[in-house]
Short mmCIF file of C-alpha atoms and ligand atoms in Angstrom, two decimals:
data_model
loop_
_atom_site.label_atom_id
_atom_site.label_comp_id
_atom_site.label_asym_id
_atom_site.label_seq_id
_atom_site.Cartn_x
_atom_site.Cartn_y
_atom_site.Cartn_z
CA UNK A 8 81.70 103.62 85.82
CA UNK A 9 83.67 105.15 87.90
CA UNK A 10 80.77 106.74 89.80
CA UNK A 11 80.28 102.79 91.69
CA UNK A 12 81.28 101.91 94.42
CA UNK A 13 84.86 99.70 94.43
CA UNK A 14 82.90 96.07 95.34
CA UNK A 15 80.89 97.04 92.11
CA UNK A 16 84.10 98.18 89.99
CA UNK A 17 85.95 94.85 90.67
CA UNK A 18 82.97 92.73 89.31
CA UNK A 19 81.67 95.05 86.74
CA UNK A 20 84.33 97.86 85.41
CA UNK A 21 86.85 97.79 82.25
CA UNK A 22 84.26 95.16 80.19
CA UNK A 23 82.80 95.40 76.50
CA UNK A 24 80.55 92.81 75.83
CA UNK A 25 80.85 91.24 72.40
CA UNK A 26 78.53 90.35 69.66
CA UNK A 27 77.88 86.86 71.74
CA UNK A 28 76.90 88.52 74.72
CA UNK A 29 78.73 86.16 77.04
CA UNK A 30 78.18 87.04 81.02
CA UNK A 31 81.24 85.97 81.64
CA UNK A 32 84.47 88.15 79.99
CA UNK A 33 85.84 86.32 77.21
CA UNK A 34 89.67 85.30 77.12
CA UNK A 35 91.63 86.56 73.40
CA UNK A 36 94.40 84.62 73.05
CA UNK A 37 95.46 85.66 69.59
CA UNK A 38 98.83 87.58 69.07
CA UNK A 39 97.72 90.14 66.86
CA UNK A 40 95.14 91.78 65.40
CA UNK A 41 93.42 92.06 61.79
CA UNK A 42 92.91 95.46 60.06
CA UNK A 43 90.27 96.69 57.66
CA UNK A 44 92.58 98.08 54.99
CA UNK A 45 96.18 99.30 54.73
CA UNK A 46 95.28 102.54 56.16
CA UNK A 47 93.85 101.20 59.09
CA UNK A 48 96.93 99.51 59.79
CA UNK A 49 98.47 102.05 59.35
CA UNK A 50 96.58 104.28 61.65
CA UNK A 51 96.80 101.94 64.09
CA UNK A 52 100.21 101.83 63.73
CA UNK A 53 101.11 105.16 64.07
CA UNK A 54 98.29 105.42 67.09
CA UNK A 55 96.45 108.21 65.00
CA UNK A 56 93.49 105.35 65.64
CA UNK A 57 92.90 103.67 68.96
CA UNK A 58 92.33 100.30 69.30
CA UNK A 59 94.27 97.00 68.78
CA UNK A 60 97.62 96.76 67.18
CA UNK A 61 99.52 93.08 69.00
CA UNK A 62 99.26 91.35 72.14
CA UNK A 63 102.64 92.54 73.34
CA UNK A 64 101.00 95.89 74.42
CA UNK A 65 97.22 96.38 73.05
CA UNK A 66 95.07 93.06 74.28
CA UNK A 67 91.67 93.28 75.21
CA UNK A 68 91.67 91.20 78.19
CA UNK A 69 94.35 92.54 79.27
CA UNK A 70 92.89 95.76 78.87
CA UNK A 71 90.13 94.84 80.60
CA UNK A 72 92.19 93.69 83.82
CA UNK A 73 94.13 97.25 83.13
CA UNK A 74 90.70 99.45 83.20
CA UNK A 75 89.46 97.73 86.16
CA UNK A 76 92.20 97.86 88.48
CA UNK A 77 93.32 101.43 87.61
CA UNK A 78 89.32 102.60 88.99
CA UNK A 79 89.27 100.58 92.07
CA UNK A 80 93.05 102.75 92.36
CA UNK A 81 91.77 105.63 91.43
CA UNK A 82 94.09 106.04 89.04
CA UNK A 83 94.01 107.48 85.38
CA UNK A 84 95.87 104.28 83.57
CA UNK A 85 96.93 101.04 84.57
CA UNK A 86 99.71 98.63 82.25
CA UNK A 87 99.61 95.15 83.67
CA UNK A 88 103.15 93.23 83.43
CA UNK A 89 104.51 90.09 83.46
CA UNK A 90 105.40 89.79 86.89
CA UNK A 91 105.49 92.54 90.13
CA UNK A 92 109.20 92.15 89.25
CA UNK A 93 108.89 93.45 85.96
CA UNK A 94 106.11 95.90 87.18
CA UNK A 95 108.83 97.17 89.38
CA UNK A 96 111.82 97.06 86.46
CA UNK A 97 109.45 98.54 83.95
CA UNK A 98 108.78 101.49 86.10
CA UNK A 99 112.58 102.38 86.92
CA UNK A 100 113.49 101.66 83.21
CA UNK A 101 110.95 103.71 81.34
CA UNK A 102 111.12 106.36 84.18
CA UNK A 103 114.86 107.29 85.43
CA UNK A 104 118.50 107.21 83.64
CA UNK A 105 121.75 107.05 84.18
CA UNK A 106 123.36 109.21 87.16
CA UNK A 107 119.68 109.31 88.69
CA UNK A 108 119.25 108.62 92.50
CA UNK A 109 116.08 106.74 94.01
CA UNK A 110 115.63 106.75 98.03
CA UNK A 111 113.90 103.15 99.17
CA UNK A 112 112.91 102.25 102.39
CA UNK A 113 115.12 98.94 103.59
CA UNK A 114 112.19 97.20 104.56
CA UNK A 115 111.18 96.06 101.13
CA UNK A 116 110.67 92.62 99.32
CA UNK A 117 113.82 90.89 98.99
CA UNK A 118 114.30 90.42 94.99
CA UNK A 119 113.29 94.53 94.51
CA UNK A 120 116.41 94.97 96.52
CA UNK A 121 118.47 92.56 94.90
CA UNK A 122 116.73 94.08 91.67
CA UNK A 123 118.02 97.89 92.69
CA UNK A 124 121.32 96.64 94.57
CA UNK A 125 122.51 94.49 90.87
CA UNK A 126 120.51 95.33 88.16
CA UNK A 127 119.71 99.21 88.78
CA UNK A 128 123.37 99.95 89.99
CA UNK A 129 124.86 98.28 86.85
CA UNK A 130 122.99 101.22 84.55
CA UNK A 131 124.58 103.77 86.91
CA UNK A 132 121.22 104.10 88.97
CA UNK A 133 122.13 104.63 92.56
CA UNK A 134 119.30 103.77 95.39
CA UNK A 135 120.14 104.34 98.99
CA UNK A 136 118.09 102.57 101.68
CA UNK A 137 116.46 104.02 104.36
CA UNK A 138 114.57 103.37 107.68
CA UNK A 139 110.51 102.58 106.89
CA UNK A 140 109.49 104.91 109.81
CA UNK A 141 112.14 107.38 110.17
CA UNK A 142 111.20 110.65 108.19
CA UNK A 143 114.08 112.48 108.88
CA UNK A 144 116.88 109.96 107.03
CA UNK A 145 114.37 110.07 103.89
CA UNK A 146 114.58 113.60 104.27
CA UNK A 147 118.50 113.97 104.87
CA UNK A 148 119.37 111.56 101.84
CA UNK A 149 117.60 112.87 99.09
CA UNK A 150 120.02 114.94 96.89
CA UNK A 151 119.46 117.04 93.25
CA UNK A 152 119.69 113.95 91.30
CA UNK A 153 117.30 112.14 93.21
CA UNK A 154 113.72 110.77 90.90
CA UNK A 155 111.86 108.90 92.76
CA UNK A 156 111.23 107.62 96.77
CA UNK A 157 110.52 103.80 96.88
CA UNK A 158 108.71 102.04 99.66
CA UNK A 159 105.75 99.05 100.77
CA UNK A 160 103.83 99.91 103.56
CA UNK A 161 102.97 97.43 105.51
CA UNK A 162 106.77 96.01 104.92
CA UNK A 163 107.26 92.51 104.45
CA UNK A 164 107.63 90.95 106.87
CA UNK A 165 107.91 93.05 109.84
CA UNK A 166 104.57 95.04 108.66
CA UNK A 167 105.93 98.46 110.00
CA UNK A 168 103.92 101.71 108.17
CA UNK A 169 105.44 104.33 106.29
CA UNK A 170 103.49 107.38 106.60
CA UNK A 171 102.32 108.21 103.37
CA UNK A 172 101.20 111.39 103.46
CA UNK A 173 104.08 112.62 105.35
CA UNK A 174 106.55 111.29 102.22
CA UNK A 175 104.93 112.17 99.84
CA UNK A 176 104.94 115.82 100.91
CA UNK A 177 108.85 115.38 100.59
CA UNK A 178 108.53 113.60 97.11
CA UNK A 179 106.82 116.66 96.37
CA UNK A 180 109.50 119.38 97.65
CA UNK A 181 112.18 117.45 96.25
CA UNK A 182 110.33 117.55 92.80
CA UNK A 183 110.40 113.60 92.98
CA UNK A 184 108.27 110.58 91.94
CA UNK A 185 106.81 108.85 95.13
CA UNK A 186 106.16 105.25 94.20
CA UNK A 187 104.38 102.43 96.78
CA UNK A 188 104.11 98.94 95.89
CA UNK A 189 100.63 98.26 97.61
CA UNK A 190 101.25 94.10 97.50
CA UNK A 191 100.12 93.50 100.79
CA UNK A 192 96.61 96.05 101.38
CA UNK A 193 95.59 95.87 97.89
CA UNK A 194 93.07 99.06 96.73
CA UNK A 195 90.27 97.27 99.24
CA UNK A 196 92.45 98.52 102.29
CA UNK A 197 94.30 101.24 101.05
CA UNK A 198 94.67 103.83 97.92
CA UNK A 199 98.22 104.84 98.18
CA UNK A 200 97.30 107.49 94.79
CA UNK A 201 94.86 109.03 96.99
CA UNK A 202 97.38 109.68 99.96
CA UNK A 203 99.98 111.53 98.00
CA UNK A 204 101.41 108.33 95.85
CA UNK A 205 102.33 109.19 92.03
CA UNK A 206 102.63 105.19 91.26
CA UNK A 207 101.14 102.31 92.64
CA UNK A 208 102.87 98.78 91.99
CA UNK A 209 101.55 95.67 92.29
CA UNK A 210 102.55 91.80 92.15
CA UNK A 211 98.93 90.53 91.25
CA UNK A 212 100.46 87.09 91.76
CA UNK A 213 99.59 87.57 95.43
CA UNK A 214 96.19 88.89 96.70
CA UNK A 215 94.39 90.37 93.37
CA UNK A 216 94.88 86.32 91.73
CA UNK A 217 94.37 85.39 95.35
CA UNK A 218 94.31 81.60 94.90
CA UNK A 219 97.83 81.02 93.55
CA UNK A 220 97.66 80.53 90.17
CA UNK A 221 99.41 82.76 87.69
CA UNK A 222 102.20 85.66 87.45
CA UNK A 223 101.52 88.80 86.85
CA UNK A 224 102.01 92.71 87.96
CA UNK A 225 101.06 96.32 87.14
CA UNK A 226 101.52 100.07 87.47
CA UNK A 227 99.12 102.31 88.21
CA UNK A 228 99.06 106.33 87.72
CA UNK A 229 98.73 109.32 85.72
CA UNK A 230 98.35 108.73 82.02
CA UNK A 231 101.70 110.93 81.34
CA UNK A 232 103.47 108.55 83.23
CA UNK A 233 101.73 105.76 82.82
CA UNK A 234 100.86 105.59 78.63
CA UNK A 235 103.74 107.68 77.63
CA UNK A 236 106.56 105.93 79.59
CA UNK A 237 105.70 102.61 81.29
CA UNK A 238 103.92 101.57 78.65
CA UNK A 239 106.10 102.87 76.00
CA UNK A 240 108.72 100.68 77.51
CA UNK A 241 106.49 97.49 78.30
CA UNK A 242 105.94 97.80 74.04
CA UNK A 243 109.57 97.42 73.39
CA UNK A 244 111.01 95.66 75.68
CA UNK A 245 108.01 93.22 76.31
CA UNK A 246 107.96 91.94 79.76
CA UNK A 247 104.10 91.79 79.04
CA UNK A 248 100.95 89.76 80.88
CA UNK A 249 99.47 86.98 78.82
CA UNK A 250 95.36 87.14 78.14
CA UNK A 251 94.69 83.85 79.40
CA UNK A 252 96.68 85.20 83.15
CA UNK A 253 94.76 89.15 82.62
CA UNK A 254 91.36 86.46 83.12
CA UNK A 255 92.17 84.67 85.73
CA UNK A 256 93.16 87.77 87.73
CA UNK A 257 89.83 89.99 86.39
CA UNK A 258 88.42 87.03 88.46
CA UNK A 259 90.15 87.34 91.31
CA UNK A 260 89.64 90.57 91.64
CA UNK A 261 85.68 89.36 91.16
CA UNK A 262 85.99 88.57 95.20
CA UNK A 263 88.94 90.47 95.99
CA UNK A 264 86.74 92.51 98.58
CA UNK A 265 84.85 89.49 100.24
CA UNK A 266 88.47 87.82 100.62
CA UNK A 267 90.41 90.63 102.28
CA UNK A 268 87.83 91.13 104.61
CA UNK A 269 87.89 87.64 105.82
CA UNK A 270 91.68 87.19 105.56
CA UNK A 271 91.86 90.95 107.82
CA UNK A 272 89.19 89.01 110.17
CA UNK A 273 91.43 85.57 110.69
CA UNK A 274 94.73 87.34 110.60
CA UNK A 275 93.62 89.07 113.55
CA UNK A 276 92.54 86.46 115.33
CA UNK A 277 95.52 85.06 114.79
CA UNK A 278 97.57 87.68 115.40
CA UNK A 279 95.74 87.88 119.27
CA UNK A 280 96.12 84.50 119.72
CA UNK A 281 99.82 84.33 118.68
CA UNK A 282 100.39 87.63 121.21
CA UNK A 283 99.30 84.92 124.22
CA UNK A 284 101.32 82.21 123.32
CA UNK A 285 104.08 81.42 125.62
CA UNK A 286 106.62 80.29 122.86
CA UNK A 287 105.91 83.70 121.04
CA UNK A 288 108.57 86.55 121.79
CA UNK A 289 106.78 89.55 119.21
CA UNK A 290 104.23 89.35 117.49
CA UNK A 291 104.32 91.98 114.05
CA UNK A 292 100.70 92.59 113.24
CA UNK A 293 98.96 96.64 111.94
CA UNK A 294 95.72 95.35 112.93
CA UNK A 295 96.85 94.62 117.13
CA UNK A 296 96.66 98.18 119.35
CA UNK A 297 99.75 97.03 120.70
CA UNK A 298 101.70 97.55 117.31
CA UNK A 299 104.03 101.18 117.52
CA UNK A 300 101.98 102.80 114.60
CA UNK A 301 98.60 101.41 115.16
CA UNK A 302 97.47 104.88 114.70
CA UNK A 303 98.78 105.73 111.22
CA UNK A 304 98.08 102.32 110.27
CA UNK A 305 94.40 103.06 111.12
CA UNK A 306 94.52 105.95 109.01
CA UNK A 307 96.10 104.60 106.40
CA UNK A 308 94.66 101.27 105.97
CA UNK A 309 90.57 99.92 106.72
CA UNK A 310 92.20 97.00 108.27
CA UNK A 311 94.94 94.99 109.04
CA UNK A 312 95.68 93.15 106.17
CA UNK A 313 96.47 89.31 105.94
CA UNK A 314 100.09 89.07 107.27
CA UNK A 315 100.97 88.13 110.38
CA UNK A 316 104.57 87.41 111.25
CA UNK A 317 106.29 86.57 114.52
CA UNK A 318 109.65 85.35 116.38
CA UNK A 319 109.42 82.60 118.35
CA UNK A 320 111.53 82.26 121.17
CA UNK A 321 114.79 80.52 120.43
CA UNK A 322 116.77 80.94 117.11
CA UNK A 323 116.09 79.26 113.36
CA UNK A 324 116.02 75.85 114.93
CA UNK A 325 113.00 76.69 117.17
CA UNK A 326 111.50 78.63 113.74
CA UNK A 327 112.09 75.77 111.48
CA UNK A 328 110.73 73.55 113.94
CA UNK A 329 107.39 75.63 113.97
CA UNK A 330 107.42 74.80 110.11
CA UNK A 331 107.84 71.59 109.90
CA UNK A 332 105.47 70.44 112.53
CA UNK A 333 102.24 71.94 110.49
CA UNK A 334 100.70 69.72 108.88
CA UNK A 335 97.77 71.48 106.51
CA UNK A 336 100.05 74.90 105.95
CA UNK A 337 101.94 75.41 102.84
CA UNK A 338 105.56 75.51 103.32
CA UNK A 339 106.25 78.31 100.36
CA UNK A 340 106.96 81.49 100.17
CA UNK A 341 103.91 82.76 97.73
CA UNK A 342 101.64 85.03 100.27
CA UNK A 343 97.94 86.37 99.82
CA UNK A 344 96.79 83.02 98.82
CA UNK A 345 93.30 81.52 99.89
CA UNK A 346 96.23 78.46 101.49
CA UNK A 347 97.87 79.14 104.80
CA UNK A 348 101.38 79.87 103.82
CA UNK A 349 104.05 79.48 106.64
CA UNK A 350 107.65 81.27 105.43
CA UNK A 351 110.81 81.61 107.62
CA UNK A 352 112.08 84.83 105.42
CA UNK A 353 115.40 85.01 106.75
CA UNK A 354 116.00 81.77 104.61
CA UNK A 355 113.78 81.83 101.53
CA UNK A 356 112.58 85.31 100.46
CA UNK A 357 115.44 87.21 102.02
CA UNK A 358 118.29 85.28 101.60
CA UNK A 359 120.07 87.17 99.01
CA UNK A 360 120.39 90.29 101.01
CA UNK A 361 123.27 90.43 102.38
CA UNK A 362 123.22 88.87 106.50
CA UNK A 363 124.28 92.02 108.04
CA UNK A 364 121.50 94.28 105.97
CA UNK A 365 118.96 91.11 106.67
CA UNK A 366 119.99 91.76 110.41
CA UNK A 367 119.39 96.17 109.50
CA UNK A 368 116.31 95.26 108.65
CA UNK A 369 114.69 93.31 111.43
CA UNK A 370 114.85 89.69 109.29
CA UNK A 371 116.09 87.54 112.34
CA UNK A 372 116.84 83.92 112.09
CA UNK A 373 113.65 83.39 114.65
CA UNK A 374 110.87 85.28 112.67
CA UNK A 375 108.55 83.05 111.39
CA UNK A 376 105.67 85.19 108.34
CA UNK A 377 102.48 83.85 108.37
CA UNK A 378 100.61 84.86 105.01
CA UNK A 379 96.38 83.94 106.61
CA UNK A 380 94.44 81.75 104.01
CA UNK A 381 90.54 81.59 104.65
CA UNK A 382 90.90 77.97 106.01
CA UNK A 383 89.27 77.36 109.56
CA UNK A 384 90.98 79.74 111.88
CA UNK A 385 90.67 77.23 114.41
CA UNK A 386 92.75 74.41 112.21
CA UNK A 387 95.16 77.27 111.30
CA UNK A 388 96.06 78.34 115.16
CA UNK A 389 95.69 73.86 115.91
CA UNK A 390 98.66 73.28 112.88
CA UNK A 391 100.78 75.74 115.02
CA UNK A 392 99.82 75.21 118.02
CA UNK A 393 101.67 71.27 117.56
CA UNK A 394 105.25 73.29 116.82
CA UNK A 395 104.51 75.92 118.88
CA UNK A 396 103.72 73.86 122.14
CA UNK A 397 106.21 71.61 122.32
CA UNK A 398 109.04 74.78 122.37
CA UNK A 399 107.68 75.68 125.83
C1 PLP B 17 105.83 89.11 95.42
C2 PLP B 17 106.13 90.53 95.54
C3 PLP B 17 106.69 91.24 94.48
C4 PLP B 17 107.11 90.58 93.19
O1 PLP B 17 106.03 90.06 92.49
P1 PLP B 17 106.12 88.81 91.48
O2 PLP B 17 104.77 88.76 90.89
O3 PLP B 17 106.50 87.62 92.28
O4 PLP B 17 107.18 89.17 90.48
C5 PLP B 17 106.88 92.59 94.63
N1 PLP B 17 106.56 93.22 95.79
C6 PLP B 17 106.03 92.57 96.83
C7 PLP B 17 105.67 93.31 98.06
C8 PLP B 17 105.79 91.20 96.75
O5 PLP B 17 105.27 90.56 97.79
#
């Protein structure tokens, strides 16, 4: 399989067809699993025979949705999660203790850093943010004790790139884990493994479901890391995906390719536009030449992704008043959904950081994040054109 092509690996990879020869993957919703004979079980059990044991950890659509995503990775194994959240917990927990140190870039989604800043810090797991772009404060902070270097590239919102290559030569000097959550480009526009990565996170709530429907998250990597300790965890302490989300997302990722291109295609249409609009101060886009690391984006990523976000000019009564004057967008936070989504971050996904590191991190009350369904372009740019127009 792994021989195709990754359009071909999204449709086709990760599937056993059973006795009914369905076209179609089949959903198992059962909990567990029956066994031939006492030995069996007991092989099973003990994992001296593959194959499954309970849903909590061993499900075949699940497993499935686990194959197929870690090939179009390029990864060895994949354990799909709950959430991205608990993709993201599962990974710290199973991989780093007490007294360890993880480097993150500041620019990442809100509830990870709330996640490190509460939850992390309480098991005496210390994580010191750091500038996206700047390579020499990721260099300067790691110390000893430091396990793993945390980042999303493009961030959320501001889309700025960390250069992958260039950290991961440091996660490598420092004898480190380098870990990108890869949310936003999804293995269509970019294969963080292949550019130095040792993990790749995702929330596959967001583009791999890509029409809004379920929960759900996984980690990709090596088998060592992946089998032995992520999933070792996921089996105990169960933050685990359910079959019946593992088949909606196997098919999403059905047209995961067809959809990015034409939400890369809008979002830079929109993204131009947006750049000529009177009422727009900066407009935050990989895909526009006029962005400060068009370059590495360009070697980083086949396109520009589907984010666009911008500050209008004025403060967060101009922003809200961009909101609220669409009429076919979704006001909501949820991003990489076949719906428009219009988000003012500083208020709704990044409003638990604290104001001044909101401020640290580029979140200002007049950016307005722009997640590009595949609606009309032209009826997207008209819906903010009405808020838009009247600010000038
Ligand atoms: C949404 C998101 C998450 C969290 O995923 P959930 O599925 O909502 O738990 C993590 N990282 C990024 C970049 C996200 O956008």
């Amino acid at each position: 399989m792994s021989s195709f092509n990754i359009e071909t690996l999204a449709i086709r990879a990760g599937y056993e067809q059973t006795h009914e020869q369905e076209n179609s993957e089949a959903i198992f919703p059962t909990s567990s699993f029956r066994y031939q004979s006492a030995a069996q079980a007991a092989a099973r059990f003990s994992g001296e025979e593959k194959g499954n044991v309970y849903s909590r950890f061993t499900n075949p659509t699940v497993r499935t949705f686990e194959q197929r995503l870690a090939l179009m990775e390029g990864g060895e194994s994949c354990v799909a999660t709950a959430s991205g959240m608990s993709a993201i917990l599962s990974t710290f927990m199973a991989l780093l203790k007490q007294g360890d140190h993880v480097v993150s870039s500041q620019s990442i989604f809100g509830t990870t850093k709330v996640l490190f800043n509460k939850y992390l810090a309480k098991f005496g797991i210390e994580v010191t943010f750091v500038s996206q772009t700047d390579l020499s404060e990721w260099e300067r902070v790691i110390q000893p004790n430091t396990k793993a270097l945390f980042l999303e590239t493009p961030s959320n919102p501001l889309t700025e790139i960390a250069d992958m290559k260039a950290i991961s030569g440091l996660a490598k000097k420092s004898n480190c884990l380098f870990i990108v959550d890869n949310c936003f480009c999804t293995p269509i526009l970019q294969r963080p493994l292949e550019q130095g990565a040792d993990i790749v996170i995702h929330s596959a709530t967001k583009f791999l479901d890509g029409q809004g429907r379920g929960i759900g998250g996984a980690v990709v990597g090596s088998e060592a890391v992946v089998e032995e300790h992520v999933r070792a965890f996921m089996r105990t302490a169960g933050p685990s995906m359910s079959p019946f989300n593992a088949w909606i997302f196997l098919k999403g990722l059905e047209t995961l390719s067809v959809r990015m291109a034409a939400h890369c295609q809008s979002a830079l249409m929109l993204a131009e536009w947006l750049s000529q609009h009177p009422a727009v101060e900066q407009v935050f886009y990989p895909g526009l030449t006029s962005h400060p690391q068009y370059e590495l984006a360009c070697q980083q990523q086949s396109s520009g992704g589907g984010l666009v976000s911008f500050r209008v000019k004025g403060g967060q009564s101009e922003a809200w008043s961009v909101i609220d004057q669409t009429q076919m967008l979704s006001i909501t936070a949820n991003l990489g959904d076949v719906k428009t989504s219009i988000t003012h971050p500083a208020t709704t996904t990044h409003c638990r950081v604290e104001p001044l590191d909101r401020i640290k991190a580029g979140i200002t009350d007049n950016l307005v994040r722009i997640s590009v369904g595949l609606e009309s372009i032209e009826d997207i740019k008209a819906d903010l054109a009405s808020g838009l127009d009247r600010l000038i």
